[in-house]
Amino acid sequence: MNFLIVEDDEYKKNKIVDCVTEAFDKTEFKHAKSVNSAVVFLEDLEPNFIVLLDMSLPTYDLDASSGGRPQGFGGIEILRNMEFFDLSNKVIVITQYESIPIGNKEVDLEQIRDDLKTEFEGLFHELIHFNVVSDAWKKSLIDSITELSDD
């Protein structure tokens, strides 16, 4: 199984990789840490890669000097680029947020899931809430990947 992980948090990325490699045989990972580095991968992404996508990402890879502030919806930019490149890879969004501020209100994950399903019907598969104090996200991730591999 092949995965592109788009995640700027090293701890979270490692937890996701550990979960996937424990559950599935023969895994391969590519890793992007920002919107721009993800777009570079997308240009040549093979159709058998599943994209594991964070929602809040910096514009550029962070280094000692900069990288830009995280975009609350950097993940949306990546989904839009996937549409632009006419990609068919399935996307599982994995976020630590319980809600996301839009304008002057907080939008819960259920609403965001529904919105992503509507706007990115052919790409979006699932939204998973990553939580460091609970392992429930692991079962959701494994179940989602299994669904995609059974398709």
Coordinates of C-alpha atoms in Angstrom, one line a residue:
M1 CA 0.0 0.0 0.0
N2 CA 1.3 3.4 -0.9
F3 CA 0.6 6.7 1.0
L4 CA 1.4 10.3 0.6
I5 CA 1.3 11.8 4.1
V6 CA 0.9 15.6 4.1
E7 CA 1.6 16.6 7.7
D8 CA 3.9 19.2 9.3
D9 CA 3.8 17.8 12.9
E10 CA 6.6 15.2 13.2
Y11 CA 5.0 13.5 16.2
K12 CA 1.6 13.1 14.5
K13 CA 3.2 11.9 11.3
N14 CA 5.2 9.2 13.2
K15 CA 2.1 8.0 15.0
I16 CA 0.2 7.7 11.7
V17 CA 3.1 5.8 10.1
D18 CA 3.3 3.5 13.1
C19 CA -0.4 2.8 13.0
V20 CA -0.4 2.1 9.2
T21 CA 2.7 -0.1 9.2
E22 CA 1.4 -2.2 12.2
A23 CA -1.9 -2.8 10.4
F24 CA -0.8 -3.3 6.8
D25 CA 2.0 -5.2 5.0
K26 CA 4.3 -3.7 2.4
T27 CA 3.7 0.0 3.0
E28 CA 5.5 2.8 1.2
F29 CA 5.3 6.4 2.3
K30 CA 6.1 9.8 0.7
H31 CA 6.0 12.8 3.0
A32 CA 5.2 16.4 2.4
K33 CA 5.3 19.0 5.2
S34 CA 3.6 22.0 3.5
V35 CA 1.1 23.0 0.8
N36 CA 3.9 23.7 -1.7
S37 CA 5.8 20.5 -1.1
A38 CA 2.6 18.5 -1.4
V39 CA 1.8 20.1 -4.7
V40 CA 5.2 19.0 -6.0
F41 CA 4.4 15.4 -5.1
L42 CA 0.9 15.7 -6.6
E43 CA 2.2 16.6 -10.1
D44 CA 3.6 13.0 -10.5
L45 CA 1.5 11.1 -7.9
E46 CA 0.7 7.6 -9.0
P47 CA -3.1 6.7 -8.8
N48 CA -2.5 3.9 -6.2
F49 CA -1.4 6.3 -3.5
I50 CA -3.8 7.1 -0.7
V51 CA -3.4 10.7 0.6
L52 CA -3.4 11.2 4.4
L53 CA -3.9 14.9 4.7
D54 CA -3.7 17.4 7.6
M55 CA -6.0 20.4 7.4
S56 CA -3.7 23.0 8.9
L57 CA -0.4 23.3 7.0
P58 CA 2.2 26.0 6.4
T59 CA 2.6 27.3 2.9
Y60 CA 6.2 26.3 2.6
D61 CA 8.4 23.7 4.4
L62 CA 9.5 25.2 7.7
D63 CA 13.2 25.8 8.2
A64 CA 15.1 27.7 10.8
S65 CA 13.9 31.1 9.4
S66 CA 10.4 30.7 8.1
G67 CA 7.9 28.6 6.1
G68 CA 4.9 30.7 6.7
R69 CA 2.1 30.5 9.2
P70 CA -0.1 27.5 9.1
Q71 CA -3.1 27.9 6.8
G72 CA -6.2 26.7 8.7
F73 CA -7.4 25.3 5.4
G74 CA -4.1 24.3 3.8
G75 CA -5.6 20.9 3.2
I76 CA -8.4 22.5 1.2
E77 CA -5.7 24.0 -1.1
I78 CA -4.3 20.6 -1.6
L79 CA -7.7 19.1 -2.5
R80 CA -8.2 21.9 -5.0
N81 CA -4.9 21.2 -6.6
M82 CA -5.8 17.5 -6.8
E83 CA -8.9 18.5 -8.7
F84 CA -6.9 20.8 -10.9
F85 CA -4.4 18.0 -11.7
D86 CA -7.5 15.8 -12.3
L87 CA -6.2 13.2 -9.8
S88 CA -8.4 10.3 -8.5
N89 CA -6.4 9.4 -5.4
K90 CA -8.6 9.0 -2.3
V91 CA -8.0 11.3 0.6
I92 CA -8.3 10.7 4.3
V93 CA -8.2 13.9 6.3
I94 CA -6.6 13.6 9.8
T95 CA -7.0 16.6 12.0
Q96 CA -6.3 17.3 15.7
Y97 CA -8.9 20.0 15.8
E98 CA -12.4 19.3 17.2
S99 CA -13.7 22.3 15.4
I100 CA -12.3 24.8 12.9
P101 CA -12.9 28.6 13.0
I102 CA -14.6 29.9 9.8
G103 CA -15.3 33.6 9.9
N104 CA -16.5 34.3 13.4
K105 CA -17.9 30.9 14.2
E106 CA -16.6 27.4 15.0
V107 CA -17.6 24.7 12.7
D108 CA -17.6 21.1 14.1
L109 CA -16.0 18.1 12.4
E110 CA -19.3 16.6 11.3
Q111 CA -20.1 19.8 9.3
I112 CA -16.6 19.9 7.8
R113 CA -16.9 16.2 6.9
D114 CA -20.2 16.9 5.1
D115 CA -18.8 19.9 3.3
L116 CA -15.7 18.0 2.1
K117 CA -17.9 15.2 0.9
T118 CA -20.0 17.6 -1.1
E119 CA -17.2 19.7 -2.5
F120 CA -14.6 16.9 -3.2
E121 CA -17.0 14.0 -3.9
G122 CA -14.5 12.0 -6.0
L123 CA -11.5 12.6 -3.8
F124 CA -12.6 12.8 -0.2
H125 CA -13.1 9.6 1.7
E126 CA -13.1 10.3 5.4
L127 CA -12.3 12.8 8.2
I128 CA -10.6 11.4 11.3
H129 CA -10.1 13.2 14.6
F130 CA -6.5 12.5 15.8
N131 CA -6.3 12.6 19.6
V132 CA -3.1 11.9 21.5
V133 CA -4.9 10.7 24.6
S134 CA -7.1 8.2 22.8
D135 CA -6.5 5.4 20.2
A136 CA -10.0 5.6 18.7
W137 CA -8.5 7.4 15.7
K138 CA -6.3 4.4 14.9
K139 CA -9.4 2.1 14.4
S140 CA -11.0 4.8 12.2
L141 CA -7.9 5.1 10.1
I142 CA -7.4 1.4 9.7
D143 CA -11.1 0.9 8.8
S144 CA -11.0 3.7 6.2
I145 CA -7.8 2.4 4.6
T146 CA -9.4 -1.1 4.5
E147 CA -12.5 0.3 2.8
L148 CA -10.3 1.9 0.2
S149 CA -8.2 -1.2 -0.4
D150 CA -11.4 -3.3 -0.8
D151 CA -12.7 -1.0 -3.6

